[in-house]
CSV table of C-alpha atoms and ligand atoms in Angstrom, one decimal:
chain,number,residue,atom,x,y,z
A,508,UNK,CA,21.9,8.5,-26.4
A,509,UNK,CA,21.5,4.6,-26.6
A,510,UNK,CA,18.3,3.5,-24.8
A,511,UNK,CA,17.3,0.0,-23.9
A,512,UNK,CA,13.4,-0.7,-23.1
A,513,UNK,CA,11.9,-3.1,-20.9
A,514,UNK,CA,8.3,-3.7,-21.1
A,515,UNK,CA,5.7,-6.3,-20.3
A,516,UNK,CA,2.6,-5.2,-22.4
A,517,UNK,CA,1.5,-3.2,-25.2
A,518,UNK,CA,4.5,-0.7,-25.5
A,519,UNK,CA,2.6,2.3,-26.6
A,520,UNK,CA,5.3,4.5,-24.5
A,521,UNK,CA,8.0,2.9,-26.5
A,522,UNK,CA,6.3,3.6,-29.5
A,523,UNK,CA,5.9,7.2,-28.5
A,524,UNK,CA,9.7,7.1,-27.7
A,525,UNK,CA,10.2,5.8,-31.4
A,526,UNK,CA,8.0,8.5,-32.8
A,527,UNK,CA,10.0,11.3,-31.1
A,528,UNK,CA,13.2,9.8,-32.5
A,529,UNK,CA,11.6,9.8,-35.8
A,530,UNK,CA,10.2,13.2,-35.6
A,531,UNK,CA,13.7,14.4,-34.7
A,532,UNK,CA,12.6,15.9,-31.2
A,533,UNK,CA,14.6,13.1,-29.2
A,534,UNK,CA,18.4,12.6,-30.4
A,535,UNK,CA,18.5,8.9,-29.3
A,536,UNK,CA,18.4,5.3,-30.6
A,537,UNK,CA,16.5,2.4,-29.1
A,538,UNK,CA,19.1,-0.5,-29.5
A,539,UNK,CA,17.3,-3.2,-27.8
A,540,UNK,CA,13.9,-4.2,-26.2
A,541,UNK,CA,13.5,-6.8,-23.5
A,542,UNK,CA,10.4,-8.4,-22.1
A,543,UNK,CA,9.4,-10.8,-19.3
A,544,UNK,CA,6.5,-12.0,-21.5
A,545,UNK,CA,7.2,-13.6,-24.9
A,546,UNK,CA,3.7,-12.7,-26.1
A,547,UNK,CA,3.9,-8.9,-25.3
A,548,UNK,CA,3.1,-6.7,-28.1
A,549,UNK,CA,5.9,-4.5,-27.2
A,550,UNK,CA,8.3,-7.2,-28.8
A,551,UNK,CA,6.1,-7.3,-32.0
A,552,UNK,CA,6.4,-3.5,-32.4
A,553,UNK,CA,10.1,-3.7,-31.8
A,554,UNK,CA,10.7,-6.5,-34.3
A,555,UNK,CA,8.5,-4.7,-36.9
A,556,UNK,CA,11.2,-1.8,-36.7
A,557,UNK,CA,14.1,-3.8,-36.9
A,558,UNK,CA,15.3,-3.4,-33.4
A,559,UNK,CA,16.7,-6.3,-31.4
A,560,UNK,CA,14.4,-8.1,-28.9
A,561,UNK,CA,14.8,-10.7,-26.3
A,562,UNK,CA,12.7,-12.4,-23.7
A,563,UNK,CA,13.9,-12.4,-20.0
A,564,UNK,CA,13.8,-15.7,-18.3
A,565,UNK,CA,12.2,-15.2,-14.9
A,566,UNK,CA,12.6,-18.8,-14.0
A,567,UNK,CA,8.9,-19.5,-13.8
A,568,UNK,CA,8.2,-16.8,-11.0
A,569,UNK,CA,4.9,-14.9,-11.6
A,570,UNK,CA,6.1,-11.4,-10.2
A,571,UNK,CA,9.6,-11.8,-8.7
A,572,UNK,CA,12.5,-10.5,-11.0
A,573,UNK,CA,15.2,-13.2,-9.9
A,574,UNK,CA,18.8,-12.0,-9.5
A,575,UNK,CA,20.0,-14.1,-12.1
A,576,UNK,CA,17.4,-12.7,-14.6
A,577,UNK,CA,18.4,-9.4,-13.6
A,578,UNK,CA,22.3,-10.2,-14.2
A,579,UNK,CA,21.4,-11.7,-17.7
A,580,UNK,CA,19.4,-8.3,-18.3
A,581,UNK,CA,22.2,-6.1,-17.6
A,582,UNK,CA,24.5,-8.1,-19.4
A,583,UNK,CA,22.4,-7.9,-22.7
A,584,UNK,CA,21.7,-4.2,-22.2
A,585,UNK,CA,25.5,-3.5,-21.9
A,586,UNK,CA,26.2,-5.8,-24.7
A,587,UNK,CA,23.8,-3.5,-26.8
A,588,UNK,CA,25.5,-0.4,-25.7
A,589,UNK,CA,22.8,0.8,-23.7
A,590,UNK,CA,23.2,4.2,-21.7
A,591,UNK,CA,19.7,4.7,-20.5
A,592,UNK,CA,17.5,2.0,-19.5
A,593,UNK,CA,13.4,2.9,-20.0
A,594,UNK,CA,10.9,0.9,-18.1
A,595,UNK,CA,7.8,1.2,-20.2
A,596,UNK,CA,5.0,-0.9,-18.6
A,597,UNK,CA,7.5,-3.1,-17.0
A,598,UNK,CA,5.7,-5.1,-14.2
A,599,UNK,CA,8.8,-6.3,-12.1
A,600,UNK,CA,10.6,-4.5,-9.6
A,601,UNK,CA,14.1,-3.8,-10.3
A,602,UNK,CA,16.5,-4.5,-7.7
A,603,UNK,CA,20.2,-4.2,-7.0
A,604,UNK,CA,21.8,-6.2,-9.8
A,605,UNK,CA,20.3,-4.4,-12.4
A,606,UNK,CA,20.5,-0.9,-10.6
A,607,UNK,CA,24.2,-1.2,-9.8
A,608,UNK,CA,25.1,-1.7,-13.5
A,609,UNK,CA,23.0,1.4,-14.4
A,610,UNK,CA,23.1,3.8,-11.5
A,611,UNK,CA,20.7,6.7,-11.9
A,612,UNK,CA,20.2,5.6,-15.5
A,613,UNK,CA,17.1,3.6,-15.0
A,614,UNK,CA,13.8,5.6,-15.7
A,615,UNK,CA,10.1,4.6,-15.3
A,616,UNK,CA,6.8,6.1,-16.2
A,617,UNK,CA,4.1,5.7,-13.8
A,618,UNK,CA,0.3,6.8,-14.4
A,619,UNK,CA,-0.3,8.9,-11.2
A,620,UNK,CA,1.3,12.0,-9.6
A,621,UNK,CA,3.7,10.2,-7.4
A,622,UNK,CA,4.2,10.0,-4.2
A,623,UNK,CA,0.3,9.5,-4.7
A,624,UNK,CA,-1.0,6.3,-5.9
A,625,UNK,CA,2.0,3.9,-6.2
A,626,UNK,CA,1.7,0.3,-7.3
A,627,UNK,CA,-0.8,-1.0,-9.7
A,628,UNK,CA,-3.9,0.3,-11.7
A,629,UNK,CA,-3.2,3.9,-10.2
A,630,UNK,CA,-5.8,5.3,-12.3
A,631,UNK,CA,-8.5,3.3,-10.6
A,632,UNK,CA,-6.8,4.0,-7.2
A,633,UNK,CA,-7.5,7.8,-8.3
A,634,UNK,CA,-11.1,7.1,-9.2
A,635,UNK,CA,-11.8,5.4,-5.9
A,636,UNK,CA,-10.2,8.0,-3.9
A,637,UNK,CA,-12.3,10.7,-5.5
A,638,UNK,CA,-9.3,13.1,-6.3
A,639,UNK,CA,-10.1,15.8,-8.8
A,640,UNK,CA,-6.8,15.3,-10.4
A,641,UNK,CA,-4.2,12.7,-11.2
A,642,UNK,CA,-1.6,12.6,-13.9
A,643,UNK,CA,1.7,10.8,-14.7
A,644,UNK,CA,5.3,11.0,-13.6
A,645,UNK,CA,8.7,10.2,-14.8
A,646,UNK,CA,11.1,9.0,-12.1
A,647,UNK,CA,14.5,7.4,-11.5
A,648,UNK,CA,14.2,4.0,-10.4
A,649,UNK,CA,15.5,3.0,-7.0
A,650,UNK,CA,15.0,-0.1,-4.8
A,651,UNK,CA,11.4,1.0,-3.7
A,652,UNK,CA,8.1,0.7,-5.7
A,653,UNK,CA,7.6,3.8,-7.7
A,654,UNK,CA,9.8,5.8,-5.1
A,655,UNK,CA,12.6,7.2,-7.0
A,656,UNK,CA,13.7,10.7,-7.8
A,657,UNK,CA,11.0,12.7,-10.0
A,658,UNK,CA,12.3,13.8,-13.4
A,659,UNK,CA,9.2,15.0,-14.9
A,660,UNK,CA,5.4,15.1,-14.1
A,661,UNK,CA,2.2,16.4,-15.3
A,662,UNK,CA,-1.3,16.7,-14.0
A,663,UNK,CA,-4.6,15.3,-15.7
A,664,UNK,CA,-8.0,16.0,-14.6
A,665,UNK,CA,-10.4,13.6,-13.5
A,666,UNK,CA,-13.9,14.2,-15.1
A,667,UNK,CA,-17.1,13.4,-13.5
A,668,UNK,CA,-18.1,10.9,-15.8
A,669,UNK,CA,-14.7,9.2,-16.0
A,670,UNK,CA,-14.4,5.4,-16.1
A,671,UNK,CA,-11.3,3.5,-15.5
A,672,UNK,CA,-10.6,3.3,-19.0
A,673,UNK,CA,-11.4,6.6,-20.1
A,674,UNK,CA,-9.1,8.1,-17.4
A,675,UNK,CA,-6.3,5.7,-18.3
A,676,UNK,CA,-6.5,6.6,-21.8
A,677,UNK,CA,-6.3,10.5,-21.1
A,678,UNK,CA,-3.5,9.7,-18.9
A,679,UNK,CA,-1.6,7.7,-21.6
A,680,UNK,CA,-1.9,10.5,-24.2
A,681,UNK,CA,0.1,12.7,-21.5
A,682,UNK,CA,2.6,9.9,-20.9
A,683,UNK,CA,3.4,9.7,-24.7
A,684,UNK,CA,4.6,13.3,-24.4
A,685,UNK,CA,6.1,13.3,-21.0
A,686,UNK,CA,8.1,10.2,-21.3
A,687,UNK,CA,10.2,11.4,-24.3
A,688,UNK,CA,10.6,14.9,-22.7
A,689,UNK,CA,12.1,13.2,-19.4
A,690,UNK,CA,14.4,11.3,-21.5
A,691,UNK,CA,15.8,14.3,-23.4
A,692,UNK,CA,16.2,16.0,-20.0
A,693,UNK,CA,18.0,13.0,-18.4
A,694,UNK,CA,20.4,12.6,-21.8
A,695,UNK,CA,21.1,16.5,-21.6
A,696,UNK,CA,22.2,16.2,-18.0
A,697,UNK,CA,24.4,13.1,-18.7
A,698,UNK,CA,25.7,14.9,-21.8
A,699,UNK,CA,26.6,18.0,-19.9
A,700,UNK,CA,28.3,15.9,-17.0
A,701,UNK,CA,30.3,14.1,-19.7
A,702,UNK,CA,31.7,17.4,-21.3
A,703,UNK,CA,32.6,18.8,-17.9
B,450,GRF,C1,1.5,2.9,-18.5
B,450,GRF,O1,0.3,3.4,-18.3
B,450,GRF,C2,2.7,3.2,-17.7
B,450,GRF,O2,2.5,4.3,-16.8
B,450,GRF,C3,2.5,1.9,-16.7
B,450,GRF,O3,2.2,0.8,-17.6
B,450,GRF,C4,1.4,1.3,-18.8
B,450,GRF,C5,2.4,0.9,-20.0
B,450,GRF,O4,1.6,1.0,-21.2
B,450,GRF,N1,3.7,1.9,-16.0
B,450,GRF,P1,2.4,0.9,-22.7
B,450,GRF,O5,2.9,-0.7,-22.7
B,450,GRF,O6,3.4,1.5,-22.6
B,450,GRF,O7,1.5,0.9,-23.4
């Protein structure tokens, strides 16, 4: 499977996907990594691995993912031969132009047990709500915010002495296992569909 990754930040999930590929537990290749943030470390990580990178021009909008930018992103992903798109810490909402080009082929990782705590800083939301467990979820992306069908999720206990940082770090450890496993599951399903 040929993967394309979109991210806005550090890219530790992309690194985990690369590590799974290197370890032979995920039969895939990351063809391209795109970011809306030219400074994002995810681009640095990709470059150091010789992976094609690019910056998505969001026309000065702070949070919106403008339609033209989505069309350009879709075109770049297609040109790179991408079959599955992985959002890994990508902070803009993907809408119709991109979803239509990759129907049921865009995945996202979210640091909570969806449908609980959608949106930003879900680990803080979990702490504020006083829940005894939270977790992480890989789901298909649809038009909503963190609403698409769930592929895999795993619980993470909240400890009495957890801070936002310690809880997020523990969730991320699980994310790094869960994302490659979810990609494997989707890739297997797609391949089974193709050979039918
Ligand atoms: C992760 O916690 C993910 O769940 C959320 O954004 C964070 C991205 O981290 N969507 P990284 O860039 O993969 O390190």
